[in-house]
PDB file of C-alpha atoms in Angstrom:
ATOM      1  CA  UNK A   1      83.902  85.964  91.866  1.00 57.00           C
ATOM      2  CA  UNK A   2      87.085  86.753  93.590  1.00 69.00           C
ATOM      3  CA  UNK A   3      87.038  88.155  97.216  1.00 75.00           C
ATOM      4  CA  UNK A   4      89.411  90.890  98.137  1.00 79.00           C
ATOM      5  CA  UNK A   5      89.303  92.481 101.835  1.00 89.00           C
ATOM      6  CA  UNK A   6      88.894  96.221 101.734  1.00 88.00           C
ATOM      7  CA  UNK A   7      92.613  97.723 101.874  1.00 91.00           C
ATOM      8  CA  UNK A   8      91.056 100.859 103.988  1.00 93.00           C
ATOM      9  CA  UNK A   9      92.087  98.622 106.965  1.00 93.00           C
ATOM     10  CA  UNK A  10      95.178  99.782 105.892  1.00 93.00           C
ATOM     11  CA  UNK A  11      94.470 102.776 107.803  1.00 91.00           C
ATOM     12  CA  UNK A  12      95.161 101.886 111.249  1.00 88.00           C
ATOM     13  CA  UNK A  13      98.592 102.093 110.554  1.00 89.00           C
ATOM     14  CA  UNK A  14     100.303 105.707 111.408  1.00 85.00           C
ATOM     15  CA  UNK A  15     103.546 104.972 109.857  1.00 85.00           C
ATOM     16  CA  UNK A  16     104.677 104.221 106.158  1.00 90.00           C
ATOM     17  CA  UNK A  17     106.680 101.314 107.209  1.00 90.00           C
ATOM     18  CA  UNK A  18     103.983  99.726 109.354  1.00 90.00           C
ATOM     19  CA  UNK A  19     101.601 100.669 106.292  1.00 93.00           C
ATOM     20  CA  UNK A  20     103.775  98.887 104.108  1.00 95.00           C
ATOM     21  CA  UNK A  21     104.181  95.160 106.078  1.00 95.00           C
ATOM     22  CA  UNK A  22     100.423  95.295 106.807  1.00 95.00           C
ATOM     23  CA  UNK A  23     100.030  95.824 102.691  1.00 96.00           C
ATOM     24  CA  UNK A  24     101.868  92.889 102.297  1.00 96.00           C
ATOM     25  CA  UNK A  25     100.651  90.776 104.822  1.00 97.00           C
ATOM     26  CA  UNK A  26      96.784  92.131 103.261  1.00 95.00           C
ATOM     27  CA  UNK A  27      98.297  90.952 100.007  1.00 96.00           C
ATOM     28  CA  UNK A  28      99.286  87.217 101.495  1.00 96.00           C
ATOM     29  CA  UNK A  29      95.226  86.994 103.160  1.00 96.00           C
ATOM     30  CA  UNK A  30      94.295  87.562  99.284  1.00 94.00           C
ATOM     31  CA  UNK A  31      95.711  84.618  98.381  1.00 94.00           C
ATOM     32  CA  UNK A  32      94.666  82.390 100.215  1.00 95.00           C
ATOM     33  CA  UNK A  33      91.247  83.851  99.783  1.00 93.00           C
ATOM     34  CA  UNK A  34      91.303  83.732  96.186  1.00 91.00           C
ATOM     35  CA  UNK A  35      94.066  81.463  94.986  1.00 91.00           C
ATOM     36  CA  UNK A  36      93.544  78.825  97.618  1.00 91.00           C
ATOM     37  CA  UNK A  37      97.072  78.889  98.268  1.00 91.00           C
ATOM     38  CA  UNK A  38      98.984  78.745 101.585  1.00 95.00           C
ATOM     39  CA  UNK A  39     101.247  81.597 102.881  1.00 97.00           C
ATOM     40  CA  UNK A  40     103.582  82.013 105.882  1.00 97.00           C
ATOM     41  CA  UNK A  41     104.082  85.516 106.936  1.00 98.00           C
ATOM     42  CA  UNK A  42     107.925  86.696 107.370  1.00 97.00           C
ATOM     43  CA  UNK A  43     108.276  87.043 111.454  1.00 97.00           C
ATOM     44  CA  UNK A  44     105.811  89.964 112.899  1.00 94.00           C
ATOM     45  CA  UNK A  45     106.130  92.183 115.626  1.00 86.00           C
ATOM     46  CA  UNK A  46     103.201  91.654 118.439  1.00 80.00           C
ATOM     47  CA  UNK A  47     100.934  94.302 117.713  1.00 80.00           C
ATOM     48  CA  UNK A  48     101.205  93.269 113.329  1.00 90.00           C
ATOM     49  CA  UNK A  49     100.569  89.923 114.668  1.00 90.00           C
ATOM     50  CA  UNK A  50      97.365  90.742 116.509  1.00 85.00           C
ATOM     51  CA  UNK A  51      96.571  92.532 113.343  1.00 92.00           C
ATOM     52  CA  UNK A  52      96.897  89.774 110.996  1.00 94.00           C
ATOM     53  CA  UNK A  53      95.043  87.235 113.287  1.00 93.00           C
ATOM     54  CA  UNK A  54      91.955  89.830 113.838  1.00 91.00           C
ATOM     55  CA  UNK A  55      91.645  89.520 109.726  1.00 95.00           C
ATOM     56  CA  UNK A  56      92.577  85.760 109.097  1.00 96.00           C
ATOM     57  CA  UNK A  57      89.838  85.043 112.222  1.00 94.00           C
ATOM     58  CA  UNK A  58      86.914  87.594 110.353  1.00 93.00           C
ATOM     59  CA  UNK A  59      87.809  85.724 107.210  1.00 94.00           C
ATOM     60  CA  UNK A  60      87.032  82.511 108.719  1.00 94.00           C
ATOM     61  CA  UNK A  61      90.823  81.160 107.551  1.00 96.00           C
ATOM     62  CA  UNK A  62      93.091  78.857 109.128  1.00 96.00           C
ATOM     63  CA  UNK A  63      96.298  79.946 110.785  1.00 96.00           C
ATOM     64  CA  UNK A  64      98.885  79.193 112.960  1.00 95.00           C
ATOM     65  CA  UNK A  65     101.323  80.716 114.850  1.00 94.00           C
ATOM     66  CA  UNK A  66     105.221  79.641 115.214  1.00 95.00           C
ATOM     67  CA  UNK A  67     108.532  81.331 116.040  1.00 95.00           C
ATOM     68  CA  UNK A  68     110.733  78.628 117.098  1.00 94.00           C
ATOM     69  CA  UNK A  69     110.123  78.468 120.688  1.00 91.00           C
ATOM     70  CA  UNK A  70     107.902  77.916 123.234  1.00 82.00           C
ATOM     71  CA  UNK A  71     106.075  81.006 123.834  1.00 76.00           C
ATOM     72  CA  UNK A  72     107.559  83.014 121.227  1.00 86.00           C
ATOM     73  CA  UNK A  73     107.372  87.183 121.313  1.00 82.00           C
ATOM     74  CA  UNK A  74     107.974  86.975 117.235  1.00 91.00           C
ATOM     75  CA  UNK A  75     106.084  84.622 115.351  1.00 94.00           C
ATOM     76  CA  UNK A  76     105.602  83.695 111.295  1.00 97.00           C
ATOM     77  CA  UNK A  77     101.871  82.679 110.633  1.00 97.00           C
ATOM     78  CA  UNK A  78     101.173  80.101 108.457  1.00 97.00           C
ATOM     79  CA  UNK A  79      97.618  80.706 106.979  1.00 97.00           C
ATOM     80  CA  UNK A  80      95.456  78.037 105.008  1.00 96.00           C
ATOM     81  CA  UNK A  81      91.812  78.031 103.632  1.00 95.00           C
ATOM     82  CA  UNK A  82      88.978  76.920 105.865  1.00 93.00           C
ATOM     83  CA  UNK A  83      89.091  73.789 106.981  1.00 94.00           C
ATOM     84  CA  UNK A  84      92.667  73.040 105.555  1.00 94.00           C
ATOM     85  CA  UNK A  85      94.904  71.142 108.338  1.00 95.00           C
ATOM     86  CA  UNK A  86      98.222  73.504 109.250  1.00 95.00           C
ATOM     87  CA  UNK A  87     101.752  72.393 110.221  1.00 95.00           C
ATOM     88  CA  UNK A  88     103.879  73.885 112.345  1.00 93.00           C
ATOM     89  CA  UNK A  89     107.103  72.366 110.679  1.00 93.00           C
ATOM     90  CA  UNK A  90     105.431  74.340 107.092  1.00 95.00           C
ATOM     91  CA  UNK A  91     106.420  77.789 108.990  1.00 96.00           C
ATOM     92  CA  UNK A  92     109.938  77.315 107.620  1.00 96.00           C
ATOM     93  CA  UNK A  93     112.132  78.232 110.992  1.00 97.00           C
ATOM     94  CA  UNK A  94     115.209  77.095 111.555  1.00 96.00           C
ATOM     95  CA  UNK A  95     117.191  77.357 115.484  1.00 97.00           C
ATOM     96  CA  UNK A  96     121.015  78.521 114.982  1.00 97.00           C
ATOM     97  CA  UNK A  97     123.202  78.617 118.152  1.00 97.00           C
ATOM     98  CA  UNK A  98     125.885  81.130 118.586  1.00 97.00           C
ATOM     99  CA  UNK A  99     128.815  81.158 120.609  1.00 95.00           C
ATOM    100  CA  UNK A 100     131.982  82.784 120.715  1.00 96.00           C
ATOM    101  CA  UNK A 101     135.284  81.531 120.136  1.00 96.00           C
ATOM    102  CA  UNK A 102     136.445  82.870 123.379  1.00 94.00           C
ATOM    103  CA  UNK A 103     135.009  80.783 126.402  1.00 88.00           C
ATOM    104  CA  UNK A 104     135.795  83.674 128.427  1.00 89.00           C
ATOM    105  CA  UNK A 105     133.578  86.467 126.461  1.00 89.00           C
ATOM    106  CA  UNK A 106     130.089  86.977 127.283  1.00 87.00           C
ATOM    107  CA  UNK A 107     127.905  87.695 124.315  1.00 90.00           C
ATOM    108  CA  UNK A 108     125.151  90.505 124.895  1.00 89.00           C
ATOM    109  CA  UNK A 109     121.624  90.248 123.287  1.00 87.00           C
ATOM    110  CA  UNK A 110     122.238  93.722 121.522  1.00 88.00           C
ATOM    111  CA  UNK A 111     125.642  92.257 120.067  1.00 93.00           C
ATOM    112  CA  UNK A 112     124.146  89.138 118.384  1.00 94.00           C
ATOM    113  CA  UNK A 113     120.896  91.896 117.470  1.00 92.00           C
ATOM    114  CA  UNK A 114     123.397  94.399 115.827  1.00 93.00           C
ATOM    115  CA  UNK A 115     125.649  92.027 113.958  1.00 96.00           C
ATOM    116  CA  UNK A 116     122.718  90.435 112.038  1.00 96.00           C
ATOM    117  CA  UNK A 117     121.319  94.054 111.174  1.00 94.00           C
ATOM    118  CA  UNK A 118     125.085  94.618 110.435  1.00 94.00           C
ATOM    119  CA  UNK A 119     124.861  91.950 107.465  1.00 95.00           C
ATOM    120  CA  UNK A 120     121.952  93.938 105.686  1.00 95.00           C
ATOM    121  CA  UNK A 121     119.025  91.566 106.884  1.00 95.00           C
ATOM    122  CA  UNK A 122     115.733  93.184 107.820  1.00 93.00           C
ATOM    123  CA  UNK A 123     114.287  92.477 111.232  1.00 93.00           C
ATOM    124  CA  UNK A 124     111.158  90.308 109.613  1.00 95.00           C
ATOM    125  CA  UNK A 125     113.415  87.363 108.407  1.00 97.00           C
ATOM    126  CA  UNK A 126     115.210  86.252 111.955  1.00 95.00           C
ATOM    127  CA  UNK A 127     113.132  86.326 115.551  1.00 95.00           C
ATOM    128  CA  UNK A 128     113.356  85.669 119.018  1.00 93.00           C
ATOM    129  CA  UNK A 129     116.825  85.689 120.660  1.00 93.00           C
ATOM    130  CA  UNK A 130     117.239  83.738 123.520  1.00 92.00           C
ATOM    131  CA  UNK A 131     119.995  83.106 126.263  1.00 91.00           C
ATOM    132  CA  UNK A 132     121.777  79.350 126.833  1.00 91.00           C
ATOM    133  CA  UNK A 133     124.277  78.291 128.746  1.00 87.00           C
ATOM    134  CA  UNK A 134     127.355  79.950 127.045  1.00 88.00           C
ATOM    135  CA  UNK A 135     125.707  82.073 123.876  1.00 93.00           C
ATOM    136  CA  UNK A 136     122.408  82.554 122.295  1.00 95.00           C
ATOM    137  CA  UNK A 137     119.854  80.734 120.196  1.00 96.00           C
ATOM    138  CA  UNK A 138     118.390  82.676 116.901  1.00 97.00           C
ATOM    139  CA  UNK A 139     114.869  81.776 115.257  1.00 97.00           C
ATOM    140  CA  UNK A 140     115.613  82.393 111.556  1.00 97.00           C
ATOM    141  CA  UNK A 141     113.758  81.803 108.345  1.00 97.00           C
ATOM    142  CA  UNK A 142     115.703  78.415 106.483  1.00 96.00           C
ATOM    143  CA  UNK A 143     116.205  80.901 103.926  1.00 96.00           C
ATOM    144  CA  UNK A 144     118.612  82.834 105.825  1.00 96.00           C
ATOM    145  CA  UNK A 145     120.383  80.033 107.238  1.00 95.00           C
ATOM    146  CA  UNK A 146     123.420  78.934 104.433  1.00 96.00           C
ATOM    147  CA  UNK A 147     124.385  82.354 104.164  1.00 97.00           C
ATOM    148  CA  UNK A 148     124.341  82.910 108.221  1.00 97.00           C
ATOM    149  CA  UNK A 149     126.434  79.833 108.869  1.00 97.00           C
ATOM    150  CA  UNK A 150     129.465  80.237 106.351  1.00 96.00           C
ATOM    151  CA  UNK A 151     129.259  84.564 106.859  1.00 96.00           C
ATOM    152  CA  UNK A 152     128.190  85.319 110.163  1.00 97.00           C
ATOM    153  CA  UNK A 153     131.840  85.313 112.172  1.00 97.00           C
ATOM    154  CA  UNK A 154     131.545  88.411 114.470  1.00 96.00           C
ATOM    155  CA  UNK A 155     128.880  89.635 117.117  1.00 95.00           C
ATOM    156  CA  UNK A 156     130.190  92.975 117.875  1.00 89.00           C
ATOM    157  CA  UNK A 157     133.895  92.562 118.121  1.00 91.00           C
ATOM    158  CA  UNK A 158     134.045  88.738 119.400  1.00 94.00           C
ATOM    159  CA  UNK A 159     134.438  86.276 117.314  1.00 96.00           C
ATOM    160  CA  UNK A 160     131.591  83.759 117.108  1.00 97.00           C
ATOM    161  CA  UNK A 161     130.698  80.246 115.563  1.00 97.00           C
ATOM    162  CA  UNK A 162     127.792  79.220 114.536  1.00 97.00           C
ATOM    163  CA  UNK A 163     125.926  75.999 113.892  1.00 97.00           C
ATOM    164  CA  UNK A 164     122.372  74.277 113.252  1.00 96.00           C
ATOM    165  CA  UNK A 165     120.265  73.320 116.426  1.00 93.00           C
ATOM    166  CA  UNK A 166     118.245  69.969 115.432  1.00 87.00           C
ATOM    167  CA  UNK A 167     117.051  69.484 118.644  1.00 84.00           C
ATOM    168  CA  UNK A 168     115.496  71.451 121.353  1.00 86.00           C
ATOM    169  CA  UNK A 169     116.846  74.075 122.220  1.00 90.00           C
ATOM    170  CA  UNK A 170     118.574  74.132 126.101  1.00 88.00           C
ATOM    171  CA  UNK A 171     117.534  77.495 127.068  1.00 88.00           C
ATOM    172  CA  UNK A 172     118.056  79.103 130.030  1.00 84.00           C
ATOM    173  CA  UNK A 173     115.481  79.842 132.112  1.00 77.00           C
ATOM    174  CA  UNK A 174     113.449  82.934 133.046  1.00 72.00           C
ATOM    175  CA  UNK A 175     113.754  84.407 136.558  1.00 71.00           C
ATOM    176  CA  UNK A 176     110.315  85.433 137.196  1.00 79.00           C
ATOM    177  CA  UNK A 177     109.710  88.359 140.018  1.00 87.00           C
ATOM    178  CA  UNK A 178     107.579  86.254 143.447  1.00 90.00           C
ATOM    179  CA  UNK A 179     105.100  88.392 144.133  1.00 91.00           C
ATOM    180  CA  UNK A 180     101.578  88.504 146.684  1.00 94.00           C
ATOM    181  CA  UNK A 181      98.202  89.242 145.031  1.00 95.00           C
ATOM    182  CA  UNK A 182      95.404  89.271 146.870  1.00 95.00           C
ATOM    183  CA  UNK A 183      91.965  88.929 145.172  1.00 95.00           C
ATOM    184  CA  UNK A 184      87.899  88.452 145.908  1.00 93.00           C
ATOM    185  CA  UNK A 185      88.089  85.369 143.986  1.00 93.00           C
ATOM    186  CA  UNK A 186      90.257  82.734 142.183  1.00 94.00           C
ATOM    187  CA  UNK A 187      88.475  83.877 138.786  1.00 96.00           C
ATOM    188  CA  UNK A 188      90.923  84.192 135.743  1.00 97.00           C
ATOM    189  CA  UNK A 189      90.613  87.769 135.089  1.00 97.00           C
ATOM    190  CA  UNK A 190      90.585  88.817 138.541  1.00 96.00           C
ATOM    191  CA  UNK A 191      93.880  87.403 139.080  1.00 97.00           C
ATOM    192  CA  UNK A 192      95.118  88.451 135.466  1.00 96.00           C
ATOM    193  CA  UNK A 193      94.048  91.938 136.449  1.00 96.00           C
ATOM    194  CA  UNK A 194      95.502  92.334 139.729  1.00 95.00           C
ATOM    195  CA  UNK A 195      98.993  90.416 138.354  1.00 95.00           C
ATOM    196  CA  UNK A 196      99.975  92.840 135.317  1.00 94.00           C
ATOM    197  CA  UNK A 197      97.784  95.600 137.357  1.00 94.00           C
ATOM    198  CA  UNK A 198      95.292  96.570 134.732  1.00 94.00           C
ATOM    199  CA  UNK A 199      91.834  96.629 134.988  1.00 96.00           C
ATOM    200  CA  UNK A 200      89.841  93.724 135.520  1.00 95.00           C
ATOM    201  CA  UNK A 201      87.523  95.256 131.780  1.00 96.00           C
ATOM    202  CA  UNK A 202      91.162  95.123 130.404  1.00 95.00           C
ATOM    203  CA  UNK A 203      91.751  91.434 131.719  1.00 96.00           C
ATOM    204  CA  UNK A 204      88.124  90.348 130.070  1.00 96.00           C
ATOM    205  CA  UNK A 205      89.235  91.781 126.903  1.00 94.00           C
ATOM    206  CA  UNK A 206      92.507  90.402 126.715  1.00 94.00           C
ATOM    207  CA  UNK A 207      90.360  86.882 127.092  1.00 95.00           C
ATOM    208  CA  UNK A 208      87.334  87.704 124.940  1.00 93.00           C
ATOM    209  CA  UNK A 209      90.084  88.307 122.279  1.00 88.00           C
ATOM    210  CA  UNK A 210      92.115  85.195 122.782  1.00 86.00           C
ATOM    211  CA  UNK A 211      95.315  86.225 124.192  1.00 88.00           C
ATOM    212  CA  UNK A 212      94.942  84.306 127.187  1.00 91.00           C
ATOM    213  CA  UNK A 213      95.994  80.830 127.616  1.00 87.00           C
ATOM    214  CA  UNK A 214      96.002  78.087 130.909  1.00 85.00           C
ATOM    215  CA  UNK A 215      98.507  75.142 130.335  1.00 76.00           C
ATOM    216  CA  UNK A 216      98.999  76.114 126.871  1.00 72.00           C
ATOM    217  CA  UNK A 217      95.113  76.324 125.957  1.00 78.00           C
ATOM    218  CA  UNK A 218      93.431  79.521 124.641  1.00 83.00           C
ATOM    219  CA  UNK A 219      90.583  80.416 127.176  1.00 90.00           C
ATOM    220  CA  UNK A 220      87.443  82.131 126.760  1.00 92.00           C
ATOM    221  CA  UNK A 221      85.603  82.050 129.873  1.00 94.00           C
ATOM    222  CA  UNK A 222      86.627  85.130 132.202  1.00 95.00           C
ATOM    223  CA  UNK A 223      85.138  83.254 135.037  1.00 96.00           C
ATOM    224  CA  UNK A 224      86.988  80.151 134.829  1.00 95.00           C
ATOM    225  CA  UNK A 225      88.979  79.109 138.019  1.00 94.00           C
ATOM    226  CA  UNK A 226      92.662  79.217 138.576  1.00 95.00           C
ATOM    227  CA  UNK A 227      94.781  76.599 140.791  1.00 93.00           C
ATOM    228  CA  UNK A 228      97.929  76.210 142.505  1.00 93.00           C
ATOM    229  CA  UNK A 229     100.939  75.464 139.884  1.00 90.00           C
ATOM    230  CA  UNK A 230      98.378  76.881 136.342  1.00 91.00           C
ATOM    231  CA  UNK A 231     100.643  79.100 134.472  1.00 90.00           C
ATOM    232  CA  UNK A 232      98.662  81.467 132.954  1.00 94.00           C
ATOM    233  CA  UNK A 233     100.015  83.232 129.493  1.00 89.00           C
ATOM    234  CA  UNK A 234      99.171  87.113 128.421  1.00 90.00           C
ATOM    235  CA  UNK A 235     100.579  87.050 124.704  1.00 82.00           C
ATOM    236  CA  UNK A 236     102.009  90.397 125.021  1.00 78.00           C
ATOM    237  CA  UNK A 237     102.422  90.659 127.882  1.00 86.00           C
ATOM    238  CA  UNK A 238     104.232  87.498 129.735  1.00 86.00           C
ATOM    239  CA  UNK A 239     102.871  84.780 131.865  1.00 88.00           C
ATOM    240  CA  UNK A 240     102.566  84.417 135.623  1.00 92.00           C
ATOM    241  CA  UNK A 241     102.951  80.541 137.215  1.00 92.00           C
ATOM    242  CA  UNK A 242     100.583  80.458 140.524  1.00 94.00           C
ATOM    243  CA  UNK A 243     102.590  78.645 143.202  1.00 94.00           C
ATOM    244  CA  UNK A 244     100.018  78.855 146.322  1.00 94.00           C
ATOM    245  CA  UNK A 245      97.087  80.087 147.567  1.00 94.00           C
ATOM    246  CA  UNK A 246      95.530  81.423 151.732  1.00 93.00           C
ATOM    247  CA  UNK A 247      92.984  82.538 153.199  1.00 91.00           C
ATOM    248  CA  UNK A 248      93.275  86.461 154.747  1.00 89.00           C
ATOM    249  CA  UNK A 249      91.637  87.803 157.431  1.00 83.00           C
ATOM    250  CA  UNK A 250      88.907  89.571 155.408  1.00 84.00           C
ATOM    251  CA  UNK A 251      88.315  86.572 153.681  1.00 87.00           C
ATOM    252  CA  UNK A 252      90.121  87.771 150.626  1.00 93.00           C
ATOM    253  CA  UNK A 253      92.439  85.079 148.554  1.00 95.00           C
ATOM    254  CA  UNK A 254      95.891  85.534 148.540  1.00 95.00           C
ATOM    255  CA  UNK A 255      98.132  84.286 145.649  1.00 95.00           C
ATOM    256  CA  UNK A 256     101.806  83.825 145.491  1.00 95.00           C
ATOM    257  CA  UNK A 257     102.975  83.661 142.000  1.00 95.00           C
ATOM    258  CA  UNK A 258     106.114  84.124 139.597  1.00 92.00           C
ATOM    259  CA  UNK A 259     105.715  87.122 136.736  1.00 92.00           C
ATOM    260  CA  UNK A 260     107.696  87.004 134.118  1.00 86.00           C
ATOM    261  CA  UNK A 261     106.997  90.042 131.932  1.00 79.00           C
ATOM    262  CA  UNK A 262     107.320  89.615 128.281  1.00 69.00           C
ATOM    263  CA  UNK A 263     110.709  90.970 126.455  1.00 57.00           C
ATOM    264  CA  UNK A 264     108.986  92.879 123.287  1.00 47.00           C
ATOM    265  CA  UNK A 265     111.816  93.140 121.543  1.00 39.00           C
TER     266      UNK A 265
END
């Protein structure tokens, strides 16, 4: 007897569009469910992502996450039955570096964003853009990727070129804001909390749920410890690195740590 989830999930989504991509995605969880058969999503926004994973984990599927880079804001999931072993190289992403033909020009984010809208492609089949030494790096489905690198000649009004990243890619990086916290103890959600000031119910959540990770490992326990030179990830959110730690007078801990704040776009 085939299992289908109950599309009045569907309902959590306000607008058409959103409606629409969940629809899809609801349609993709289906067939793995009944068919057996693997998907991989197109790349999702954050909040469709945490959609999609709240599902695949009731369902009991497998699934993984991967947009081309470490950390990635826009991710394709590849989902499997229970129990099936997942790939990261099955998520079908490709790296393109861009450049302009000018070595004096400085390409913008928004110029390499608007020229690939320009061409007609939707948002869901290309992901994060990221900054190198002297253009950017684009996460794209392989589909996309013949037509981008014999087409795509203009970001805006420079001229660019455009080739295949193999490798990994050299990207430049973050500049993180130093900043003092000072906390009761060195317990994960107290310091999450007091870092992206939210609540410390909000930083328990944000655990329970799985967005958190230390040293690239989701963690669970609220209570566990941080130490000097953890980076600590918030998917969502961004990812603080925790260079040192002192006493204060009122026997409080103080932190110094780097917060990088995550792009969203």
């Amino acid at each position: 007897m085939k299992h289908s989830i109950d599309r009045s999930v569907l309902k959590y989504w306000d607008e058409k569009e959103a409606r629409l991509e969940a629809a899809h995605l609801l349609d993709q969880v289906n067939g793995v469910l009944n068919e057996g058969v693997r998907q991989v999503t197109p790349f999702l926004s954050f909040a469709m992502r945490e959609w999609a994973e709240s599902i695949l984990r009731k369902e009991h599927l497998e699934f993984l996450a991967e947009g081309g880079f470490s950390e990635a804001e826009r991710v394709r999931i590849l989902m499997g039955s229970k129990g099936e072993t997942l790939d990261f190289k099955d998520a079908d992403i490709a790296l393109l570096w861009v450049r302009s033909t000018d070595a004096r020009a400085q390409l913008e984010h928004r110029q390499i964003l608007g020229s690939l809208m320009g061409l007609g492609f939707r948002r869901d089949v290309f992901g994060d853009i990221r900054p190198g030494q002297s253009g950017f790096y684009v996460a794209g489905t392989l589909e996309i990727v013949p037509y981008l690198l014999n087409h795509w000649t203009h970001a805006g009004r420079e001229k660019i070129e455009v080739s295949l990243i193999n490798g990994k890619p050299d990207v430049l990086p973050e500049l993180g804001e130093e900043r003092r916290i000072t906390v009761n103890s060195s317990r994960l959600d107290a310091v999450i909390a007091n870092a992206f000031k939210v609540s410390r119910s909000m930083a328990q959540e944000w655990i329970s749920h799985g967005k958190v990770r230390k040293a690239g490992l989701v963690v669970f326990k609220a209570e566990a410890e941080v130490q000097t030179d953890d980076i600590v990830s918030c998917r969502g959110y961004g990812r603080i690195k925790l260079l040192e730690s002192s006493q204060t007078r009122k026997e409080r801990i103080a932190w110094q740590i780097l917060l990088f704040r995550s792009r969203r776009h």
